[in-house]
PDB file of C-alpha atoms in Angstrom:
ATOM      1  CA  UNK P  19      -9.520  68.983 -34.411  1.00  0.00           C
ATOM      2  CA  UNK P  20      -8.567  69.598 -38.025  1.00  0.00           C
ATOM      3  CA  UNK P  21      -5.255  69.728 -40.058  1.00  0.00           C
ATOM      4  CA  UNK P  22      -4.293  72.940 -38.968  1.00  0.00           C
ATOM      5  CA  UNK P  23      -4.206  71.923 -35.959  1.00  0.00           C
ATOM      6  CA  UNK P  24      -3.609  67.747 -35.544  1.00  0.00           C
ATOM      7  CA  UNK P  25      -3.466  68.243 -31.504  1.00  0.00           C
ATOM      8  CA  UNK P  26      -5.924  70.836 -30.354  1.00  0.00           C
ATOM      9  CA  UNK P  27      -6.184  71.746 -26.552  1.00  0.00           C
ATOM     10  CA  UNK P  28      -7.124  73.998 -24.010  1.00  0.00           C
ATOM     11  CA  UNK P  29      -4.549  76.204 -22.103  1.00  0.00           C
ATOM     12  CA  UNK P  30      -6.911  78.050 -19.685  1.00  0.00           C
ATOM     13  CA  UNK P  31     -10.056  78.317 -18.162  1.00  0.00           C
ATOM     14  CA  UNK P  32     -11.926  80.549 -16.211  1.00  0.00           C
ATOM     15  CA  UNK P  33     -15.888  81.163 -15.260  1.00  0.00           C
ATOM     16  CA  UNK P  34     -17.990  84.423 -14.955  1.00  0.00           C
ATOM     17  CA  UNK P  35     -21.306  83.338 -13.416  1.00  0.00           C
ATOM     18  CA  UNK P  36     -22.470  80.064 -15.143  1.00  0.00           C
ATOM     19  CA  UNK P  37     -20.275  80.849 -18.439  1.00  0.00           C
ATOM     20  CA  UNK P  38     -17.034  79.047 -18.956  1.00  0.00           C
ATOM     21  CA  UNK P  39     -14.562  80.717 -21.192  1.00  0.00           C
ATOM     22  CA  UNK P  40     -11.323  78.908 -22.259  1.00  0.00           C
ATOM     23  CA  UNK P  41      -8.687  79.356 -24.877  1.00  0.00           C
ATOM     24  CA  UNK P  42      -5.822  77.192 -26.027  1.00  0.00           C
ATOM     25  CA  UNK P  43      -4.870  75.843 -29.672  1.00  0.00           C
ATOM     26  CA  UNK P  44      -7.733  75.070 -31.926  1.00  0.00           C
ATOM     27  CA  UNK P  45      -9.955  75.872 -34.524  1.00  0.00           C
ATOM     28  CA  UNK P  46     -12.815  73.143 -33.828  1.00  0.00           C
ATOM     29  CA  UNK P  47     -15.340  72.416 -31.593  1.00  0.00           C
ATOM     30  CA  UNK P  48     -18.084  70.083 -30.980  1.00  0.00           C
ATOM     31  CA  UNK P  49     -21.053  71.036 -29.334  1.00  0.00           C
ATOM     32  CA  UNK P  50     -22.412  69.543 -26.919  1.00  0.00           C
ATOM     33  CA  UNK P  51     -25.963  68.370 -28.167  1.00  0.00           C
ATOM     34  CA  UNK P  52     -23.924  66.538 -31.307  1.00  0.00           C
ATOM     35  CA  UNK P  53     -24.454  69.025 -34.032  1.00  0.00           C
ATOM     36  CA  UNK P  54     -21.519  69.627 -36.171  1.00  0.00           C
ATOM     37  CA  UNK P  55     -18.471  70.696 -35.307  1.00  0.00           C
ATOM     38  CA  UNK P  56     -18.213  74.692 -35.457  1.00  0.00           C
ATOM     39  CA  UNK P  57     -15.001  77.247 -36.380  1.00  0.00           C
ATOM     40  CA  UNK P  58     -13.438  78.772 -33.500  1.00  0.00           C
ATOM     41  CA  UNK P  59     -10.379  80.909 -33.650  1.00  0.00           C
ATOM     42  CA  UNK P  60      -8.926  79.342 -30.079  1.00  0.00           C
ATOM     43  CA  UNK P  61     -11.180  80.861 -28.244  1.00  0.00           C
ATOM     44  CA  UNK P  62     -15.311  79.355 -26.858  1.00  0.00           C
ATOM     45  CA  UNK P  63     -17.363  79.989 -24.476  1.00  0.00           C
ATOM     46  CA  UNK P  64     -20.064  77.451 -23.007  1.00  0.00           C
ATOM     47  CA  UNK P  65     -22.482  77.112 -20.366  1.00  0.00           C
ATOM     48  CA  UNK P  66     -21.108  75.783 -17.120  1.00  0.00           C
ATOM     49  CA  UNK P  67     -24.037  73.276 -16.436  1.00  0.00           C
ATOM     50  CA  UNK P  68     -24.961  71.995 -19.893  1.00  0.00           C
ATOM     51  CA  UNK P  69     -22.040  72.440 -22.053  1.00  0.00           C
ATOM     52  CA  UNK P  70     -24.204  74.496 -24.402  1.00  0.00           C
ATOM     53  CA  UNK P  71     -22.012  77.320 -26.528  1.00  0.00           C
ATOM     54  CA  UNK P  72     -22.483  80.718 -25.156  1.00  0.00           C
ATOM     55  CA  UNK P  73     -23.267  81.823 -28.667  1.00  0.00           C
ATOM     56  CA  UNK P  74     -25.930  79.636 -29.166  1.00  0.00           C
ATOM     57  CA  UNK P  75     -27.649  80.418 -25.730  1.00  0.00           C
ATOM     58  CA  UNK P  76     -26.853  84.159 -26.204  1.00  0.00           C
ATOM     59  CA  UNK P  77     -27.459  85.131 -29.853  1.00  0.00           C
ATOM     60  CA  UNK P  78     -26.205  89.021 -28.973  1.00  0.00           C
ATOM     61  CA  UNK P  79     -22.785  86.790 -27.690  1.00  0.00           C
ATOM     62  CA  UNK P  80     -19.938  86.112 -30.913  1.00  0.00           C
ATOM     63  CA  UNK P  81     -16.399  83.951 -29.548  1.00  0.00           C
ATOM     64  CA  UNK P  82     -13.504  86.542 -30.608  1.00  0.00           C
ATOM     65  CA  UNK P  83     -11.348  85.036 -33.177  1.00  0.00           C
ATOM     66  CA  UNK P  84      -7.540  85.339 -32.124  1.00  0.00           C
ATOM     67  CA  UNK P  85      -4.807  84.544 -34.689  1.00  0.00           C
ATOM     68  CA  UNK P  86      -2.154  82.794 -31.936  1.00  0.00           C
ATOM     69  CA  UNK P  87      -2.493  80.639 -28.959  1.00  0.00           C
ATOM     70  CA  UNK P  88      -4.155  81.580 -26.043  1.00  0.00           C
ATOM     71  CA  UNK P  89      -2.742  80.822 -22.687  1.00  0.00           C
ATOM     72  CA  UNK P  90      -4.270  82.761 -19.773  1.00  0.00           C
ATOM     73  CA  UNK P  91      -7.697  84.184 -19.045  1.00  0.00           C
ATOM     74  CA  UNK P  92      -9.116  85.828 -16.367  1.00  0.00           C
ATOM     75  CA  UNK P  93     -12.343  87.007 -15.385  1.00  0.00           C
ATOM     76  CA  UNK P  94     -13.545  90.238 -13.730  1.00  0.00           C
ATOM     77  CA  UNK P  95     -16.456  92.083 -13.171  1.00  0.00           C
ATOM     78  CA  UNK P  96     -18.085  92.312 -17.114  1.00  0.00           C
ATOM     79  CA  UNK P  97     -15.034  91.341 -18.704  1.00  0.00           C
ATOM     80  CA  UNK P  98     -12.754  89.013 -19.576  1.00  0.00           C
ATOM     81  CA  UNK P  99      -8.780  89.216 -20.170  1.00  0.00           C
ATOM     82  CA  UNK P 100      -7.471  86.852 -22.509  1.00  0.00           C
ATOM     83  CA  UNK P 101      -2.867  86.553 -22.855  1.00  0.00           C
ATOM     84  CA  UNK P 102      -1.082  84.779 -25.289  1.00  0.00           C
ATOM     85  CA  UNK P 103       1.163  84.668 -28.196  1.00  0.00           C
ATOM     86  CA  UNK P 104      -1.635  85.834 -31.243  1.00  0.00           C
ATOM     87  CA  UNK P 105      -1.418  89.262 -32.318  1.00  0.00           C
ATOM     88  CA  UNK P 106      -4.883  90.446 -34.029  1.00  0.00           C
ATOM     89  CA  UNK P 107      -8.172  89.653 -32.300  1.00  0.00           C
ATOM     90  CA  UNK P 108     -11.053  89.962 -34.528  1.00  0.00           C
ATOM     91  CA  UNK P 109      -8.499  91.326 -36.865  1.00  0.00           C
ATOM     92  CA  UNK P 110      -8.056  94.559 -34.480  1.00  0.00           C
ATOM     93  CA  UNK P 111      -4.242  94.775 -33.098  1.00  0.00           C
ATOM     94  CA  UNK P 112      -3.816  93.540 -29.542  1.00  0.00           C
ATOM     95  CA  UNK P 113      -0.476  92.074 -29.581  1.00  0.00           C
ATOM     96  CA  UNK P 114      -0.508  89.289 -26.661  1.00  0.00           C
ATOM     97  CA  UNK P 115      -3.194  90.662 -23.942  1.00  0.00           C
ATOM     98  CA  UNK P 116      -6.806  91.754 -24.447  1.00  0.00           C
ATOM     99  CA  UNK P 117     -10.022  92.680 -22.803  1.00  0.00           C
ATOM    100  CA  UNK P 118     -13.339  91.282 -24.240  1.00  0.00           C
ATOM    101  CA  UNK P 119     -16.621  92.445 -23.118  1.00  0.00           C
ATOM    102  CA  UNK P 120     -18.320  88.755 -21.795  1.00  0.00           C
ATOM    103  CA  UNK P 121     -21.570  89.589 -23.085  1.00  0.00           C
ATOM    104  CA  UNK P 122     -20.854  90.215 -26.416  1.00  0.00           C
ATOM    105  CA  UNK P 123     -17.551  89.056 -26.690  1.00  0.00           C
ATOM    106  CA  UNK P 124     -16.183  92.411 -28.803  1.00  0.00           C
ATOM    107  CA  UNK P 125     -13.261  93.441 -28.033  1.00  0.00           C
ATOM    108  CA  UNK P 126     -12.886  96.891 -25.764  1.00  0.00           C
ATOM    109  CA  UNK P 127     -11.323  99.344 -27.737  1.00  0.00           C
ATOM    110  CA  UNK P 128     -10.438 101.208 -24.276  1.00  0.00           C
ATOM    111  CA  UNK P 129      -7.921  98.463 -22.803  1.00  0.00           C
ATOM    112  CA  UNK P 130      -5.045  99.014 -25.339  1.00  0.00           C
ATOM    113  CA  UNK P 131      -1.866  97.745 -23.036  1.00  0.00           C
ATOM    114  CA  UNK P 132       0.512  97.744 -26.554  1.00  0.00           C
ATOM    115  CA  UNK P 133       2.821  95.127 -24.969  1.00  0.00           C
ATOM    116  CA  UNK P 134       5.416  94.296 -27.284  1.00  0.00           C
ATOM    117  CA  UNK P 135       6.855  90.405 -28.166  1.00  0.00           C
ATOM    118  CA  UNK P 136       6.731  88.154 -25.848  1.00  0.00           C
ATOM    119  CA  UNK P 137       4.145  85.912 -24.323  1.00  0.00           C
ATOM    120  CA  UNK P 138       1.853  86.284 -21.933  1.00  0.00           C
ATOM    121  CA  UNK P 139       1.501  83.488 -19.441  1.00  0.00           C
ATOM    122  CA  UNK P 140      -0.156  84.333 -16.173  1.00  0.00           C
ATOM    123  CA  UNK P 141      -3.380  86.757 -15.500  1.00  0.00           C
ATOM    124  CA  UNK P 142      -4.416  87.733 -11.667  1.00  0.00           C
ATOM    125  CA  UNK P 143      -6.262  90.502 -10.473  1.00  0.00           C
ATOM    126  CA  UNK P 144      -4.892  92.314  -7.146  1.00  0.00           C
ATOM    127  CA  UNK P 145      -7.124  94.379  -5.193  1.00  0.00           C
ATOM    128  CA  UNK P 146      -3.599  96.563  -4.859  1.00  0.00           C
ATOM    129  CA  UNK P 147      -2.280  98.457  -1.513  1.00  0.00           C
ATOM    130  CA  UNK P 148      -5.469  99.575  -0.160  1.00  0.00           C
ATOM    131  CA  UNK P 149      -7.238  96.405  -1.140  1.00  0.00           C
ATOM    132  CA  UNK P 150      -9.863  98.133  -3.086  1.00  0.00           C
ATOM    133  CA  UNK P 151      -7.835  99.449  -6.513  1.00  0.00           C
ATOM    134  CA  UNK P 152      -7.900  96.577  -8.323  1.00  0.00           C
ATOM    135  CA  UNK P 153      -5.383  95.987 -11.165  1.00  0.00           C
ATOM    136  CA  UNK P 154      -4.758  93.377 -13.779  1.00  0.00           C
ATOM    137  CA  UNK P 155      -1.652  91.233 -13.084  1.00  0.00           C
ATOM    138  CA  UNK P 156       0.156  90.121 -15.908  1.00  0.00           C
ATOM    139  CA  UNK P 157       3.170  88.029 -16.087  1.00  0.00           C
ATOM    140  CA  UNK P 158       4.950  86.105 -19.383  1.00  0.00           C
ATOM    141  CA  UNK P 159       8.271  87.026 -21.381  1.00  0.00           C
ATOM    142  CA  UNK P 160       7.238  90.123 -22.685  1.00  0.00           C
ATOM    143  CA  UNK P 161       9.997  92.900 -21.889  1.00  0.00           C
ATOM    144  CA  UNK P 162       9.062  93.360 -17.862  1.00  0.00           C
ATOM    145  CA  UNK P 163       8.090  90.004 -16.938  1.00  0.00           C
ATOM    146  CA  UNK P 164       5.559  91.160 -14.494  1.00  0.00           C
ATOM    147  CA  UNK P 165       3.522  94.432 -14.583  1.00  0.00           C
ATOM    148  CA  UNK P 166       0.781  95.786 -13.461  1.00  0.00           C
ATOM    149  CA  UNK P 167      -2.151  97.450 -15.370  1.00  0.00           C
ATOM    150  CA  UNK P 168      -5.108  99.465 -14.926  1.00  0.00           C
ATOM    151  CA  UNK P 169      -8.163  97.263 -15.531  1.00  0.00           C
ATOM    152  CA  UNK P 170      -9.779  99.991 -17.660  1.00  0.00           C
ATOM    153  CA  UNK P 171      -6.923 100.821 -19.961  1.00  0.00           C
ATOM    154  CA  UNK P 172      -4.460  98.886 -20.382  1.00  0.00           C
ATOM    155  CA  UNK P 173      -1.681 101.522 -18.724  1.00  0.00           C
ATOM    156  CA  UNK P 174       1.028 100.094 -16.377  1.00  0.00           C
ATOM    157  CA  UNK P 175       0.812 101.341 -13.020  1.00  0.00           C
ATOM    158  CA  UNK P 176       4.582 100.617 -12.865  1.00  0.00           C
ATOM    159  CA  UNK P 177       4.199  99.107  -9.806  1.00  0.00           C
ATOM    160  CA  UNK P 178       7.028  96.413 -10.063  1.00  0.00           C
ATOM    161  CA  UNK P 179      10.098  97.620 -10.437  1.00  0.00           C
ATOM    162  CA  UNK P 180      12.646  94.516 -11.057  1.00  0.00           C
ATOM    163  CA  UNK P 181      14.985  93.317 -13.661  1.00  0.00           C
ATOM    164  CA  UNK P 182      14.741  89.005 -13.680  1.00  0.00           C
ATOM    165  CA  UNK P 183      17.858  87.272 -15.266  1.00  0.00           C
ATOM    166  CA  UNK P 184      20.092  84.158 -15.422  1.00  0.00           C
ATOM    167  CA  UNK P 185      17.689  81.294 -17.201  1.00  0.00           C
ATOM    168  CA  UNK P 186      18.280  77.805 -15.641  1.00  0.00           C
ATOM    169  CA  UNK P 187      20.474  76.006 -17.372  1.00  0.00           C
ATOM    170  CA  UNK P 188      18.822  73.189 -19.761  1.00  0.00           C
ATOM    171  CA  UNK P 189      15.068  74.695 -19.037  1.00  0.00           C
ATOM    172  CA  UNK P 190      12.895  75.298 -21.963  1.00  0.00           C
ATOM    173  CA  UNK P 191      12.723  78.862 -23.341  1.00  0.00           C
ATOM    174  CA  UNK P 192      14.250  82.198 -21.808  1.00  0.00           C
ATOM    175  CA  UNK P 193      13.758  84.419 -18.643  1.00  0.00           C
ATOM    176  CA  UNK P 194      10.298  84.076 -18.291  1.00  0.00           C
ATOM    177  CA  UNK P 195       7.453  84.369 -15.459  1.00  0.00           C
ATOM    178  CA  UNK P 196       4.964  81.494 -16.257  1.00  0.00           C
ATOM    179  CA  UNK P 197       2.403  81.668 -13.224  1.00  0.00           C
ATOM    180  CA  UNK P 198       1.616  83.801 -10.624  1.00  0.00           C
ATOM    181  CA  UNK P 199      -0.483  83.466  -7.227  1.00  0.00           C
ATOM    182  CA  UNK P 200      -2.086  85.991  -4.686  1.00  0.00           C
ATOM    183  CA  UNK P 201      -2.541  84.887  -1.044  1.00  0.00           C
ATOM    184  CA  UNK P 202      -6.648  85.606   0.429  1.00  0.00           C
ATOM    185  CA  UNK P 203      -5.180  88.242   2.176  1.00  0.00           C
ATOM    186  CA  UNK P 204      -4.089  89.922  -0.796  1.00  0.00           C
ATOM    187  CA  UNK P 205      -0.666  91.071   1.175  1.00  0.00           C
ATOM    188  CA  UNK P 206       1.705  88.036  -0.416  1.00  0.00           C
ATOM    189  CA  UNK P 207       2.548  87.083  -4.145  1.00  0.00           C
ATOM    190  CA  UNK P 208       4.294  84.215  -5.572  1.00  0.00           C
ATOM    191  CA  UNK P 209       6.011  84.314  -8.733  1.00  0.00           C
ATOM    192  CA  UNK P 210       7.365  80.886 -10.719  1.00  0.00           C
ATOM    193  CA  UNK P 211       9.465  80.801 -13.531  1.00  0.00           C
ATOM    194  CA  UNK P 212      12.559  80.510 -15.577  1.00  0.00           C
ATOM    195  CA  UNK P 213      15.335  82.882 -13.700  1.00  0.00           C
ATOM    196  CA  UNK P 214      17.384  82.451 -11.235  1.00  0.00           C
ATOM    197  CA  UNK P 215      18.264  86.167 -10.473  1.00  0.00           C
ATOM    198  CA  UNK P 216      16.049  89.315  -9.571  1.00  0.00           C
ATOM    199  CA  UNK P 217      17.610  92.672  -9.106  1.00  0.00           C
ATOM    200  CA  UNK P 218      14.592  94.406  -7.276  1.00  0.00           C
ATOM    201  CA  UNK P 219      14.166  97.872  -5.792  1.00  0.00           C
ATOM    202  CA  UNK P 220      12.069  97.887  -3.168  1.00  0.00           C
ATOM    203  CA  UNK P 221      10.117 101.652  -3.274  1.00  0.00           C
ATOM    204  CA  UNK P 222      13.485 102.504  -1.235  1.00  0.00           C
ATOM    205  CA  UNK P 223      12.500 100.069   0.944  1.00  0.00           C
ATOM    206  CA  UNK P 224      14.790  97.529  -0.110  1.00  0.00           C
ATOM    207  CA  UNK P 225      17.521  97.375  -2.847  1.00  0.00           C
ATOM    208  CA  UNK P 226      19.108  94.132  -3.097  1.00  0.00           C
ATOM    209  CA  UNK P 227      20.068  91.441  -5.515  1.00  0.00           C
ATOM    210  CA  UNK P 228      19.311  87.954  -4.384  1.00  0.00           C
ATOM    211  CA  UNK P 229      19.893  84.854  -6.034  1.00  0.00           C
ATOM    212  CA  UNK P 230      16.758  82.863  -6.067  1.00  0.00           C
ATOM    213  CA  UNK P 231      16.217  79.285  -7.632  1.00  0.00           C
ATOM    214  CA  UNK P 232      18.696  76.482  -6.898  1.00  0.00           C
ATOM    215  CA  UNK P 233      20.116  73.567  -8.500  1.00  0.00           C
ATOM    216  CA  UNK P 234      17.362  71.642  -9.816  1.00  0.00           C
ATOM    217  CA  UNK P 235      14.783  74.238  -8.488  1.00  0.00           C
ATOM    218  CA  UNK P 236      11.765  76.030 -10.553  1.00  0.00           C
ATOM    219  CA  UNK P 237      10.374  77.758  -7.493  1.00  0.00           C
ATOM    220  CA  UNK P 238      11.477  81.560  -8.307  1.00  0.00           C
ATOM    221  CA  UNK P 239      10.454  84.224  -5.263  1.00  0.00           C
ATOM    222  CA  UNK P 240       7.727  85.074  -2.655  1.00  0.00           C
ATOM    223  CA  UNK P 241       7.153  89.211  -2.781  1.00  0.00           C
ATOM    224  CA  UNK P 242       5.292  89.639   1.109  1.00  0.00           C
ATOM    225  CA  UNK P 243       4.152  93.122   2.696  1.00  0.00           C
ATOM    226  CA  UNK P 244       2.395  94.820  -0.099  1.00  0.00           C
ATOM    227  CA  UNK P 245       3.381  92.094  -2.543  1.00  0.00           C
ATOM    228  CA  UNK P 246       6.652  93.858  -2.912  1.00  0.00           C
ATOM    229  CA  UNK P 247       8.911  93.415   0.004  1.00  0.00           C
ATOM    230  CA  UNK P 248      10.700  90.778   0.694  1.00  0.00           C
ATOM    231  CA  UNK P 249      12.496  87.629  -1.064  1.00  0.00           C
ATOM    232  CA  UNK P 250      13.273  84.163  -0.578  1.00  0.00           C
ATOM    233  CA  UNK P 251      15.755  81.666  -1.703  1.00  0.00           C
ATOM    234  CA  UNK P 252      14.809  78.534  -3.394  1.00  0.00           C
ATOM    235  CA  UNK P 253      16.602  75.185  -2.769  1.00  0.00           C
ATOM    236  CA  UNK P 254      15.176  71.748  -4.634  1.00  0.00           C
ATOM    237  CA  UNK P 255      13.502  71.069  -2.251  1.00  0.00           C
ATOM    238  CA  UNK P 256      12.030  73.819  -0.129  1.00  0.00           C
ATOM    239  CA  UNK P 257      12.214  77.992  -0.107  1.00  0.00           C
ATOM    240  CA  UNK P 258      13.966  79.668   2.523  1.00  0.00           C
ATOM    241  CA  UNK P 259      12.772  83.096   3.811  1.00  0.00           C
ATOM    242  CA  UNK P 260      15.436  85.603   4.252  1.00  0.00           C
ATOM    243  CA  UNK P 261      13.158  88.141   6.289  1.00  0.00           C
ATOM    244  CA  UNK P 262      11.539  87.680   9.774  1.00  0.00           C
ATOM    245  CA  UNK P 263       9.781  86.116  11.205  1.00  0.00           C
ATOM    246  CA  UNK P 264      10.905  83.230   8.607  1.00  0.00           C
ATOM    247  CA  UNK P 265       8.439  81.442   6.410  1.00  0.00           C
ATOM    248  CA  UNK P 266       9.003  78.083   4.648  1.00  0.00           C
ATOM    249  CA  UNK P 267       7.410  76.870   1.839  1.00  0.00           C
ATOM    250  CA  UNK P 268       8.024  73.603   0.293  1.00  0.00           C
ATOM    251  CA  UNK P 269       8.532  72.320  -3.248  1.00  0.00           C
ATOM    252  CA  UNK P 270       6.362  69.222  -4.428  1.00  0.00           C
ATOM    253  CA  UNK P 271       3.123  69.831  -2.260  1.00  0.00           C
ATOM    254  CA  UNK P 272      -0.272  71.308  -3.446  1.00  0.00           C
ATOM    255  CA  UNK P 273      -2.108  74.166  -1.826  1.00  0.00           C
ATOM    256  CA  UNK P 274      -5.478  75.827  -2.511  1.00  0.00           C
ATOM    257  CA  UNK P 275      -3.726  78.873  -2.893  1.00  0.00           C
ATOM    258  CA  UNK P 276      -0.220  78.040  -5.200  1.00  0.00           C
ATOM    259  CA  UNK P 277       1.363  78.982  -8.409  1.00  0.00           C
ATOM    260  CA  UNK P 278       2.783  76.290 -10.519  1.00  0.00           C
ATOM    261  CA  UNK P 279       6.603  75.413 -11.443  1.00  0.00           C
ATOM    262  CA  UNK P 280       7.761  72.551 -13.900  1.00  0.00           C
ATOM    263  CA  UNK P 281       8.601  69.971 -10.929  1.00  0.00           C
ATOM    264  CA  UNK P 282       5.549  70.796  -9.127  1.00  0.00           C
ATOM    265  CA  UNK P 283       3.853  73.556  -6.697  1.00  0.00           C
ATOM    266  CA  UNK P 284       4.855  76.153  -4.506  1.00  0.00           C
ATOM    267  CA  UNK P 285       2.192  76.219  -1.152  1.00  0.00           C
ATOM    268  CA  UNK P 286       1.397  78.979   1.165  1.00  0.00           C
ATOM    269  CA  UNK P 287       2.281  77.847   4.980  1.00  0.00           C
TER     270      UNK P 287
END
């Protein structure tokens, strides 16, 4: 803690190996054999077992310093992909998303997605179509509120292709996609929010508007096939398919496999 920042806390986690790395709000933290507290700029990484910091156990390993809050990280292969609301990390320019190298934590100059206001919420990584091109998943309020990226530069793949609208009424912020989850199978995607619309062209496949959410609903749509097919309509207290064979999912319950909405969880049946 300090007076910066009178409430510090963590916003996301994620492990590579027996390293933790989270980010939140704070510029604090104590380690964990009681030394003194030490400057981070909302960013640490620790060991999993013993708590001890990354940098002290790795001297070739800095934390980045970001200069906003951090709210989603994700882990893959030698890296790690941080989203959020900061701006500059290690005073280079990577408004909202960035890839760190884990070993060293310096940022990689390579992965330079330019996304522009907004924040990012959500990270997954998709093993795409053929379910061995992976991509970085990225969802938030930035301009497209989910896009796809290549993992090595930043580029969008321009895989989705769907305008998301109408806010609920009362809910906290604007049109917005605040988590995101991928089924084992890799072949189903479910998106939660703050919209009640999506105007979505399937790849030619499928061009309809649908009106998903419902009075008193947060669950927002379930993309099937190749994550990009088909969509659902959301009551308060369960989602409706409208394809077939039909495929319920219900509001309130937990699942292994779920994304997250503000009056609970959407679950994979």
């Amino acid at each position: 803690s300090s007076t910066a920042v009178p409430k510090p806390y963590i916003d996301a986690i994620a492990q590579l190996n027996t390293t933790i790395y989270a980010g939140g709000l704070f510029t604090l933290v104590d380690p964990s054999n009681g030394n003194p507290s030490v400057t981070r700029g909302n960013f640490v990484a620790f060991d999993a077992s013993s708590g001890v910091l990354k940098s002290v156990q790795s001297p070739g390993y800095t934390d980045p310093v970001f200069d906003g809050q951090i709210r989603a990280v994700k882990t893959f292969g030698n890296s790690v992909y941080i989203g959020g609301d900061f701006t500059t990390v290690n005073g280079i320019s990577r408004p909202r998303l960035v890839k760190i190298n884990a070993n060293t934590g310096a940022v990689d100059l390579s992965f330079n997605p330019k996304i522009k206001g907004g924040t990012v919420w959500d990270l997954a990584i998709w093993n795409g179509t053929d379910g061995s091109s992976p991509v970085l998943l990225v969802a938030g309020s930035m301009g497209k509120k989910l896009i796809s990226l290549n993992l090595s530069t930043g580029v969008n793949t321009n895989y989705f292709d769907m305008a998301l609208a109408d806010p609920l009424p009362g809910a906290w912020g604007g049109v917005a996609v605040n988590r995101i989850a991928i089924n084992p199978a890799g072949n189903r995607l479910i998106a939660t929010g703050n919209f009640q619309t999506a105007n979505a062209a399937d790849m030619g496949k499928r061009i309809a508007p649908h009106l998903i959410g419902g009075k008193g609903a947060r669950f927002a749509m379930w993309l099937e096939g190749t994550l990009y097919s088909a969509f659902y309509r959301a009551g308060p207290n369960l989602a409706e398919s409208q394809a077939s064979p039909q495929k319920i999912g219900w509001h309130r319950q937990f699942s292994k496999y779920s994304a997250g909405f503000y009056d609970g969880h959407a679950e994979y049946r």
